[in-house]
Amino acid sequence: MPANLNTKPIIMLVDDNIIDLKINSKLIEITGMFSEIIACKSGQEALHYFSSSANQADKLPTLILLDIQMPEMDGFEFLEHYKKFPSAFKEKCAVAMLSSTLDFGDIQRAQANPHVIKLMKKPLQLIDLKKLAGNRS
Amino acid sequence: MTSSPVKVLYIDDEENNLLAFKASFRRQYEIYTAISAAEGLKILQNISVEVIIADQKMPETTGVEFFKSISKNYPDPIRILLTGYTDITALADAINHGDIYRYITKPWNDLELHNSIKNAHDAYKAKIDLRNKVRELEKTNDELNRFIYSISHELRAPLVSVIGIVNLVKMEGLFNSSGEYWELIESCSVKLDYYIQKTLQYYKNNKNLSDKAEINFPKLVEEIIQEYSPNEPDTKFNVSINQTEPFYGDTFRIEVILGNLISNAIKYQKEEAGAKLVDISIHVSMISAEIIIKDNGLGILNEHLDKIFTQFFKAKNNRGSGLGLFIVKEALNKIGGTISVSSAVNQGTTFKINIPNAS
């Protein structure tokens, strides 16, 4: 567990939809729950962020909100990469999926994935986010 | 239109007959001959023959026996049986088991046999055409389903963004900044989203695949209530579920059925806030799940009761899509369930559902 309780955690958003990225960033910003919001337009961008800041623990998010349907690398493919990360990292940095999908298959897959702590439906609801962050702290 | 000649296979143990047949018909047809059933099978394995003519009386395997033996692996070619004498048992057997198209007596009359081959070929073509048409229709239907499914998802993503923007506007305290415009945008978006969700449910239900999973009714009902109740905080739920037996069924369809009925029970309430009640009682046995969903809401006019399960029927204007109960009925049809309804205006509505246990 991070030692410094005074700094607020960091959150990462992974979503190819720039409008949703903007809406959700703004919404999270208003809550003031997080010190920093890392907005990534693709899974690759997120992975790149991790590889470039792997040695700086203070730059890593504690929560990733991951979209499911994205071109090239979708949410599940991103999770395949995430799976291979060291367990200390996964412990600190949890993944919740955030999607507008109503596809039963996607929903079941997300719920069955051991690395996904929660599947949230778009639009992002403040209550859901607070609950999630509350459970994590 | 040019077409390749009809491929005819003729099987007869008398070589002379094979030669005579070839001599008479080789100009019209592409002819393959075989001296025995075994030889005939070899040809079938390599050539897609359209019409087969077989002599009945052959050593080892008779014509009818041959037709019977190939009916599974080669069902398409049209069969004509040729026989020297009118053997009534062979004839009965041929009709009953050999799937014979024509029965022709020997010696054959060239014109009669020619006409028979021509008709047989027409029958063959009709059979293949029909199969191709069915396949084509299935493909079109499948594509249409997939199209609706993906377009609904594509439509929903930006719509959900709009709802997200409205939420932001609320959070920033701007919701009432432009009269009622934001409120109107919100209610239109929510309504559109509802239509899209129902469309998806309908098309998903249309697909025939059905999965069999264990259903935990207490958990499922709790999830559904959580999903639909946030906007109606003053509705009271009485849930009584008696599930000691494991229940197996189609998760998606059961969720759709309960979701639509429970959300209706919440939605169709009287305007003036009284004690809004929704009773949900479920009794699970080894045979089925008996579900009763009862509300004390608006109720349904007697003359509307038999129409509520029809597509796009709306009892109340401006509310709902006229799809909810239709989808419920369709979903129940797919999993062999039943539904009945009783209602009194301004007193409430009771739906009784029976879903067979697939364990």
Coordinates of C-alpha atoms in Angstrom, one line a residue:
Chain A
M1 CA 0.0 0.0 0.0
P2 CA 1.3 3.5 -0.8
A3 CA 2.7 5.1 2.3
N4 CA 1.9 8.7 1.7
L5 CA -1.8 9.1 2.5
N6 CA -1.8 12.9 2.0
T7 CA -1.4 12.8 -1.8
K8 CA -4.5 11.9 -3.7
P9 CA -4.3 8.9 -6.1
I10 CA -3.9 9.1 -9.9
I11 CA -6.4 7.8 -12.3
M12 CA -6.0 6.6 -15.9
L13 CA -8.6 6.7 -18.6
V14 CA -8.2 4.6 -21.7
D15 CA -10.8 5.4 -24.4
D16 CA -10.6 5.9 -28.1
N17 CA -13.6 8.2 -28.0
I18 CA -12.1 11.7 -27.4
I19 CA -15.5 13.2 -26.4
D20 CA -15.9 10.6 -23.7
L21 CA -12.3 11.1 -22.6
K22 CA -13.1 14.8 -22.2
I23 CA -16.4 14.3 -20.4
N24 CA -15.0 11.7 -18.0
S25 CA -11.9 13.7 -17.3
K26 CA -14.0 16.7 -16.5
L27 CA -16.4 14.7 -14.3
I28 CA -13.5 13.2 -12.3
E29 CA -11.8 16.6 -12.1
I30 CA -15.0 18.1 -10.5
T31 CA -15.0 15.3 -7.8
G32 CA -11.5 16.3 -6.8
M33 CA -10.9 12.6 -5.8
F34 CA -7.8 12.3 -7.9
S35 CA -4.6 14.4 -8.1
E36 CA -4.0 13.6 -11.7
I37 CA -5.9 12.2 -14.6
I38 CA -3.9 10.4 -17.3
A39 CA -6.1 10.3 -20.5
C40 CA -5.0 7.7 -23.1
K41 CA -6.6 7.5 -26.5
S42 CA -5.6 3.8 -27.0
G43 CA -4.4 0.8 -25.2
Q44 CA -1.0 1.2 -26.8
E45 CA -0.7 4.7 -25.4
A46 CA -1.5 3.4 -22.0
L47 CA 1.1 0.6 -22.3
H48 CA 3.6 3.1 -23.5
Y49 CA 3.0 5.3 -20.4
F50 CA 3.6 2.3 -18.2
S51 CA 6.8 1.3 -19.8
S52 CA 8.2 4.9 -19.7
S53 CA 7.3 5.5 -16.1
A54 CA 7.7 2.0 -14.7
N55 CA 10.4 3.1 -12.2
Q56 CA 8.5 6.1 -10.9
A57 CA 6.0 4.7 -8.4
D58 CA 4.5 8.1 -7.7
K59 CA 3.4 8.4 -11.4
L60 CA 1.4 5.2 -11.5
P61 CA -2.3 5.3 -11.3
T62 CA -4.2 3.3 -8.7
L63 CA -7.2 2.9 -11.0
I64 CA -7.6 2.4 -14.7
L65 CA -11.0 3.0 -16.4
L66 CA -10.8 0.9 -19.5
D67 CA -13.1 1.1 -22.5
I68 CA -14.0 -2.2 -24.2
Q69 CA -14.5 -1.4 -27.9
M70 CA -11.5 0.3 -29.3
P71 CA -9.8 -0.1 -32.7
E72 CA -6.6 -2.1 -33.0
M73 CA -6.3 -3.0 -29.3
D74 CA -9.6 -3.5 -27.5
G75 CA -10.0 -3.5 -23.8
F76 CA -9.7 -7.3 -23.5
E77 CA -6.4 -7.3 -25.5
F78 CA -5.1 -4.6 -23.2
L79 CA -5.9 -6.8 -20.3
E80 CA -3.8 -9.6 -21.9
H81 CA -0.8 -7.2 -21.6
Y82 CA -1.8 -6.1 -18.1
K83 CA -2.0 -9.7 -17.0
K84 CA 1.8 -10.1 -17.6
F85 CA 2.7 -7.1 -15.4
P86 CA 4.3 -7.9 -12.0
S87 CA 1.8 -8.7 -9.3
A88 CA 3.0 -5.8 -7.1
F89 CA 2.0 -3.5 -9.9
K90 CA -1.4 -5.1 -10.4
E91 CA -2.0 -4.9 -6.7
K92 CA -1.5 -1.2 -6.8
C93 CA -3.1 -0.4 -10.1
A94 CA -6.6 -1.9 -10.5
V95 CA -8.7 -2.1 -13.7
A96 CA -12.4 -1.3 -14.0
M97 CA -14.0 -1.5 -17.4
L98 CA -16.1 1.5 -18.5
S99 CA -18.2 0.9 -21.6
S100 CA -21.6 1.6 -23.2
T101 CA -21.8 -2.0 -24.4
L102 CA -25.0 -4.0 -23.9
D103 CA -23.4 -6.9 -25.5
F104 CA -24.1 -9.8 -23.2
G105 CA -20.9 -11.6 -24.4
D106 CA -18.8 -8.5 -23.5
I107 CA -20.5 -8.2 -20.2
Q108 CA -19.9 -11.8 -19.3
R109 CA -16.3 -11.7 -20.4
A110 CA -15.7 -8.6 -18.4
Q111 CA -17.3 -10.0 -15.3
A112 CA -15.4 -13.3 -15.7
N113 CA -12.0 -11.6 -16.1
P114 CA -10.1 -11.9 -12.8
H115 CA -8.3 -8.7 -13.5
V116 CA -11.4 -6.5 -13.8
I117 CA -12.7 -5.3 -10.4
K118 CA -15.8 -3.9 -11.9
L119 CA -17.7 -3.3 -15.1
M120 CA -19.2 0.2 -15.2
K121 CA -21.7 1.4 -17.7
K122 CA -21.4 4.7 -19.5
P123 CA -22.2 7.4 -18.8
L124 CA -19.9 7.3 -15.8
Q125 CA -21.9 7.8 -12.6
L126 CA -20.3 9.6 -9.7
I127 CA -21.8 7.1 -7.2
D128 CA -20.2 4.2 -9.0
L129 CA -16.8 5.9 -9.1
K130 CA -17.0 6.9 -5.4
K131 CA -18.0 3.3 -4.4
L132 CA -15.1 2.0 -6.4
A133 CA -12.5 4.4 -5.0
G134 CA -14.0 3.8 -1.5
N135 CA -13.5 0.1 -1.8
R136 CA -9.9 0.5 -3.0
S137 CA -8.7 2.8 -0.2
Chain B
M1 CA -28.2 -19.5 -71.4
T2 CA -25.9 -22.4 -72.0
S3 CA -25.9 -25.2 -69.6
S4 CA -23.7 -28.2 -69.4
P5 CA -25.5 -31.5 -70.3
V6 CA -27.3 -33.4 -67.5
K7 CA -25.0 -35.9 -65.8
V8 CA -26.7 -39.3 -65.8
L9 CA -25.5 -42.5 -64.1
Y10 CA -26.9 -45.8 -65.3
I11 CA -26.3 -49.0 -63.4
D12 CA -27.2 -52.3 -64.9
D13 CA -25.5 -55.7 -64.7
E14 CA -26.2 -56.4 -68.3
E15 CA -23.5 -54.9 -70.5
N16 CA -25.8 -54.8 -73.5
N17 CA -28.3 -52.6 -71.8
L18 CA -25.5 -50.2 -70.8
L19 CA -24.3 -50.0 -74.4
A20 CA -27.9 -49.5 -75.7
F21 CA -28.5 -46.7 -73.3
K22 CA -25.3 -45.0 -74.2
A23 CA -26.1 -45.3 -77.9
S24 CA -29.6 -43.8 -77.5
F25 CA -28.8 -40.9 -75.2
R26 CA -25.1 -40.0 -75.5
R27 CA -26.0 -36.9 -77.6
Q28 CA -28.3 -35.4 -75.0
Y29 CA -26.6 -36.3 -71.8
E30 CA -23.3 -36.8 -70.1
I31 CA -23.5 -40.5 -69.4
Y32 CA -21.7 -42.6 -66.8
T33 CA -22.4 -46.3 -66.7
A34 CA -21.6 -49.0 -64.1
I35 CA -21.9 -52.7 -64.2
S36 CA -22.7 -53.1 -60.5
A37 CA -23.9 -51.1 -57.4
A38 CA -20.3 -51.0 -56.1
E39 CA -19.1 -49.6 -59.4
G40 CA -21.9 -47.1 -59.4
L41 CA -20.9 -45.9 -55.9
K42 CA -17.3 -45.3 -57.1
I43 CA -18.6 -43.0 -59.8
L44 CA -20.9 -41.2 -57.3
Q45 CA -17.9 -40.5 -55.1
N46 CA -16.1 -38.7 -57.9
I47 CA -18.8 -37.1 -60.1
S48 CA -21.7 -35.0 -59.0
V49 CA -24.4 -36.9 -60.9
E50 CA -27.8 -35.4 -61.2
V51 CA -30.0 -38.3 -62.2
I52 CA -29.4 -42.0 -61.3
I53 CA -31.1 -44.8 -63.2
A54 CA -30.6 -48.3 -61.7
D55 CA -31.8 -51.7 -62.7
Q56 CA -33.7 -53.5 -60.0
K57 CA -32.6 -57.0 -60.6
M58 CA -28.9 -57.2 -60.1
P59 CA -26.8 -59.8 -58.3
E60 CA -25.4 -58.8 -54.9
T61 CA -27.2 -55.4 -54.6
T62 CA -30.6 -54.6 -56.1
G63 CA -31.5 -51.2 -57.4
V64 CA -33.7 -50.4 -54.4
E65 CA -31.0 -51.6 -52.0
F66 CA -28.5 -49.3 -53.8
F67 CA -30.8 -46.3 -53.6
K68 CA -31.4 -47.0 -49.9
S69 CA -27.7 -47.3 -49.2
I70 CA -26.8 -43.9 -50.8
S71 CA -29.8 -41.9 -49.4
K72 CA -27.7 -40.5 -46.6
N73 CA -24.5 -39.6 -48.3
Y74 CA -26.0 -38.7 -51.7
P75 CA -29.5 -37.4 -51.1
D76 CA -29.6 -35.0 -54.1
P77 CA -29.6 -37.0 -57.3
I78 CA -33.0 -37.9 -58.5
R79 CA -33.6 -41.7 -58.8
I80 CA -35.3 -43.7 -61.5
L81 CA -35.8 -47.5 -61.1
L82 CA -35.8 -49.7 -64.1
T83 CA -37.1 -53.2 -64.0
G84 CA -37.9 -56.1 -66.3
Y85 CA -41.0 -57.2 -64.6
T86 CA -43.6 -55.7 -62.4
D87 CA -42.6 -57.0 -59.0
I88 CA -45.1 -55.5 -56.6
T89 CA -42.9 -55.9 -53.5
A90 CA -40.0 -54.3 -55.2
L91 CA -42.3 -51.5 -56.3
A92 CA -43.6 -50.9 -52.7
D93 CA -40.1 -51.1 -51.3
A94 CA -39.0 -48.6 -53.9
I95 CA -41.7 -46.1 -53.0
N96 CA -41.4 -46.5 -49.3
H97 CA -37.7 -46.7 -48.8
G98 CA -35.8 -45.8 -52.0
D99 CA -37.1 -42.3 -52.5
I100 CA -37.8 -43.1 -56.1
Y101 CA -38.9 -40.5 -58.6
R102 CA -40.0 -42.7 -61.4
Y103 CA -40.5 -46.4 -62.1
I104 CA -39.9 -47.5 -65.6
T105 CA -40.4 -51.0 -67.1
K106 CA -38.0 -52.8 -69.3
P107 CA -37.6 -52.7 -72.2
W108 CA -37.7 -49.0 -72.0
N109 CA -39.2 -46.7 -74.6
D110 CA -36.6 -44.1 -75.6
L111 CA -39.1 -41.2 -75.6
E112 CA -40.6 -42.2 -72.2
L113 CA -37.1 -42.6 -70.6
H114 CA -35.9 -39.3 -72.2
N115 CA -38.9 -37.5 -70.8
S116 CA -38.4 -39.0 -67.4
I117 CA -34.7 -38.0 -67.3
K118 CA -35.7 -34.5 -68.4
N119 CA -38.4 -34.2 -65.6
A120 CA -36.0 -35.8 -63.1
H121 CA -33.4 -33.1 -63.9
D122 CA -36.0 -30.4 -63.5
A123 CA -36.9 -31.9 -60.1
Y124 CA -33.2 -31.9 -59.2
K125 CA -32.8 -28.3 -60.2
A126 CA -35.8 -27.2 -58.2
K127 CA -34.4 -29.1 -55.2
I128 CA -31.0 -27.4 -55.4
D129 CA -32.5 -24.0 -56.2
L130 CA -34.8 -24.2 -53.2
R131 CA -31.8 -25.1 -51.0
N132 CA -29.7 -22.2 -52.3
K133 CA -32.6 -19.8 -51.8
V134 CA -33.0 -21.0 -48.2
R135 CA -29.3 -20.6 -47.6
E136 CA -29.4 -17.1 -49.2
L137 CA -32.3 -16.1 -47.0
E138 CA -30.6 -17.4 -43.9
K139 CA -27.5 -15.4 -44.8
T140 CA -29.5 -12.2 -45.5
N141 CA -31.4 -12.6 -42.3
D142 CA -28.2 -13.2 -40.4
E143 CA -26.6 -10.1 -42.0
L144 CA -29.6 -8.0 -41.2
N145 CA -29.5 -9.2 -37.6
R146 CA -25.9 -8.5 -37.3
F147 CA -26.3 -5.1 -38.9
I148 CA -29.1 -4.0 -36.5
Y149 CA -27.0 -5.3 -33.7
S150 CA -23.9 -3.4 -34.5
I151 CA -25.7 -0.2 -35.7
S152 CA -27.5 -0.2 -32.4
H153 CA -24.3 -0.3 -30.5
E154 CA -22.8 2.4 -32.8
L155 CA -25.8 4.6 -32.2
R156 CA -25.7 4.1 -28.5
A157 CA -22.1 5.2 -27.9
P158 CA -22.5 8.9 -28.9
L159 CA -26.0 8.9 -27.3
V160 CA -24.4 7.9 -24.0
S161 CA -21.9 10.7 -24.5
V162 CA -24.8 13.1 -24.7
I163 CA -26.2 11.8 -21.5
G164 CA -22.8 12.1 -19.9
I165 CA -22.6 15.8 -21.0
V166 CA -26.0 16.4 -19.4
N167 CA -24.7 14.8 -16.2
L168 CA -21.7 17.2 -16.3
V169 CA -24.1 20.1 -16.8
K170 CA -25.9 19.0 -13.7
M171 CA -22.7 18.7 -11.7
E172 CA -21.6 22.1 -12.7
G173 CA -25.0 23.6 -11.6
L174 CA -26.0 24.6 -15.1
F175 CA -29.0 22.3 -15.6
N176 CA -31.5 25.1 -15.1
S177 CA -29.4 27.8 -16.8
S178 CA -31.4 27.6 -20.1
G179 CA -34.9 27.2 -19.0
E180 CA -36.0 23.7 -19.5
Y181 CA -33.8 23.0 -22.5
W182 CA -31.4 20.7 -20.7
E183 CA -34.2 18.8 -19.2
L184 CA -35.7 18.3 -22.6
I185 CA -32.4 17.1 -24.1
E186 CA -32.1 14.7 -21.2
S187 CA -35.6 13.2 -21.6
C188 CA -35.2 12.8 -25.4
S189 CA -31.8 11.1 -24.9
V190 CA -33.1 8.8 -22.3
K191 CA -36.0 7.9 -24.5
L192 CA -33.8 7.2 -27.5
D193 CA -31.5 5.1 -25.4
Y194 CA -34.5 3.1 -24.2
Y195 CA -35.6 2.4 -27.8
I196 CA -32.1 1.3 -28.7
Q197 CA -31.9 -1.0 -25.7
K198 CA -35.2 -2.6 -26.6
T199 CA -34.1 -3.0 -30.2
L200 CA -31.0 -4.8 -29.1
Q201 CA -33.0 -7.0 -26.7
Y202 CA -35.4 -7.9 -29.5
Y203 CA -32.7 -8.9 -32.0
K204 CA -30.7 -10.7 -29.4
N205 CA -33.8 -12.7 -28.5
N206 CA -34.3 -13.5 -32.2
K207 CA -31.1 -15.4 -32.4
N208 CA -31.7 -19.0 -31.6
L209 CA -28.8 -19.9 -29.5
S210 CA -29.7 -20.3 -26.0
D211 CA -27.4 -20.9 -23.1
K212 CA -28.1 -23.0 -20.1
A213 CA -26.7 -21.6 -16.9
E214 CA -27.5 -21.8 -13.3
I215 CA -29.8 -18.9 -12.3
N216 CA -29.7 -17.4 -8.8
F217 CA -33.0 -15.7 -8.6
P218 CA -32.4 -13.7 -5.4
K219 CA -29.2 -12.2 -6.9
L220 CA -30.8 -11.6 -10.3
V221 CA -33.9 -9.8 -8.8
E222 CA -31.7 -7.7 -6.6
E223 CA -29.6 -6.6 -9.5
I224 CA -32.6 -5.7 -11.6
I225 CA -34.2 -3.7 -8.8
Q226 CA -30.9 -1.8 -8.3
E227 CA -30.8 -1.1 -12.0
Y228 CA -34.3 0.3 -12.3
S229 CA -35.1 1.8 -8.9
P230 CA -32.7 4.7 -8.5
N231 CA -35.0 7.1 -10.3
E232 CA -38.0 6.0 -8.3
P233 CA -36.8 6.1 -4.7
D234 CA -40.3 6.0 -3.2
T235 CA -41.3 2.6 -4.6
K236 CA -41.4 -0.2 -2.1
F237 CA -40.4 -3.7 -3.1
N238 CA -41.6 -6.8 -1.3
V239 CA -39.4 -9.7 -2.6
S240 CA -40.1 -13.2 -1.5
I241 CA -38.1 -15.9 -3.2
N242 CA -38.3 -19.5 -2.4
Q243 CA -35.4 -21.2 -4.2
T244 CA -34.0 -24.4 -2.7
E245 CA -33.6 -26.3 -6.0
P246 CA -31.0 -25.3 -8.5
F247 CA -32.5 -23.7 -11.6
Y248 CA -31.0 -23.8 -15.0
G249 CA -32.1 -21.6 -17.9
D250 CA -31.2 -19.0 -20.5
T251 CA -29.7 -16.1 -18.4
F252 CA -30.1 -13.4 -21.1
R253 CA -33.8 -14.1 -21.8
I254 CA -34.8 -14.6 -18.1
E255 CA -33.0 -11.3 -17.3
V256 CA -34.9 -9.6 -20.2
I257 CA -38.2 -11.0 -19.0
L258 CA -37.8 -10.0 -15.4
G259 CA -36.2 -6.7 -16.3
N260 CA -39.0 -5.6 -18.5
L261 CA -41.8 -6.7 -16.1
I262 CA -40.1 -5.1 -13.0
S263 CA -39.3 -1.9 -14.8
N264 CA -43.0 -1.7 -16.0
A265 CA -44.2 -2.3 -12.5
I266 CA -42.1 0.6 -11.4
K267 CA -42.9 2.9 -14.3
Y268 CA -46.7 2.6 -14.7
Q269 CA -47.5 4.1 -11.4
K270 CA -50.1 6.7 -10.5
E271 CA -49.0 10.3 -10.6
E272 CA -50.0 11.2 -7.1
A273 CA -47.4 9.7 -4.8
G274 CA -49.0 7.1 -2.6
A275 CA -47.5 3.9 -1.2
K276 CA -46.1 2.6 -4.5
L277 CA -45.7 -1.1 -4.2
V278 CA -44.1 -3.9 -6.3
D279 CA -44.5 -7.4 -5.1
I280 CA -42.1 -10.0 -6.5
S281 CA -42.6 -13.6 -5.5
I282 CA -40.7 -16.5 -7.1
H283 CA -41.1 -20.2 -6.3
V284 CA -38.5 -22.5 -7.8
S285 CA -39.1 -26.2 -8.1
M286 CA -37.4 -29.0 -10.0
I287 CA -39.9 -28.5 -12.8
S288 CA -40.2 -24.7 -13.2
A289 CA -40.0 -21.3 -11.7
E290 CA -43.3 -19.6 -10.9
I291 CA -42.9 -15.9 -10.9
I292 CA -45.5 -13.4 -9.8
I293 CA -44.9 -9.7 -10.3
K294 CA -47.6 -7.4 -8.9
D295 CA -47.9 -3.7 -8.6
N296 CA -50.5 -1.3 -7.3
G297 CA -50.2 1.1 -10.2
L298 CA -52.3 2.4 -13.0
G299 CA -53.6 -1.0 -14.2
I300 CA -54.6 -1.9 -17.7
L301 CA -58.1 -1.5 -19.3
N302 CA -59.8 -4.8 -19.8
E303 CA -60.2 -4.3 -23.5
H304 CA -56.4 -3.7 -23.8
L305 CA -55.4 -6.8 -22.0
D306 CA -55.2 -9.1 -25.0
K307 CA -53.2 -6.5 -27.0
I308 CA -50.5 -5.6 -24.6
F309 CA -48.2 -8.4 -25.9
T310 CA -48.4 -7.1 -29.5
Q311 CA -45.6 -5.2 -31.1
F312 CA -45.8 -1.4 -30.8
F313 CA -49.0 -1.5 -28.8
K314 CA -49.0 1.3 -26.3
A315 CA -51.7 1.6 -23.6
K316 CA -50.5 4.9 -22.4
N317 CA -49.3 7.6 -24.7
N318 CA -45.9 9.1 -24.5
R319 CA -44.5 6.3 -22.3
G320 CA -42.6 3.2 -23.2
S321 CA -41.9 2.0 -26.7
G322 CA -44.6 -0.6 -27.1
L323 CA -41.8 -3.2 -27.3
G324 CA -41.3 -4.3 -23.6
L325 CA -44.1 -6.8 -23.2
F326 CA -43.8 -7.9 -26.8
I327 CA -40.1 -8.8 -26.1
V328 CA -41.2 -10.6 -22.9
K329 CA -43.6 -12.7 -24.8
E330 CA -41.1 -13.5 -27.6
A331 CA -38.4 -14.4 -25.0
L332 CA -40.8 -16.7 -23.2
N333 CA -41.8 -18.4 -26.5
K334 CA -38.1 -19.1 -27.1
I335 CA -37.6 -20.8 -23.7
G336 CA -41.0 -22.5 -23.5
G337 CA -42.4 -20.3 -20.8
T338 CA -45.9 -18.9 -20.3
I339 CA -47.4 -15.6 -19.1
S340 CA -50.8 -14.5 -17.9
V341 CA -52.0 -11.1 -16.7
S342 CA -54.8 -9.8 -14.7
S343 CA -55.4 -6.2 -14.0
A344 CA -57.8 -3.6 -12.6
V345 CA -57.7 0.0 -13.5
N346 CA -56.1 2.2 -10.8
Q347 CA -55.6 -0.8 -8.6
G348 CA -52.7 -2.5 -10.2
T349 CA -51.6 -5.3 -12.5
T350 CA -50.4 -8.9 -11.8
F351 CA -48.2 -10.9 -14.2
K352 CA -47.8 -14.6 -13.6
I353 CA -44.9 -16.3 -15.4
N354 CA -43.9 -19.9 -15.6
I355 CA -40.4 -20.8 -16.9
P356 CA -39.4 -24.4 -17.2
N357 CA -36.4 -25.6 -15.3
A358 CA -33.9 -26.9 -17.8
S359 CA -31.8 -28.8 -15.3

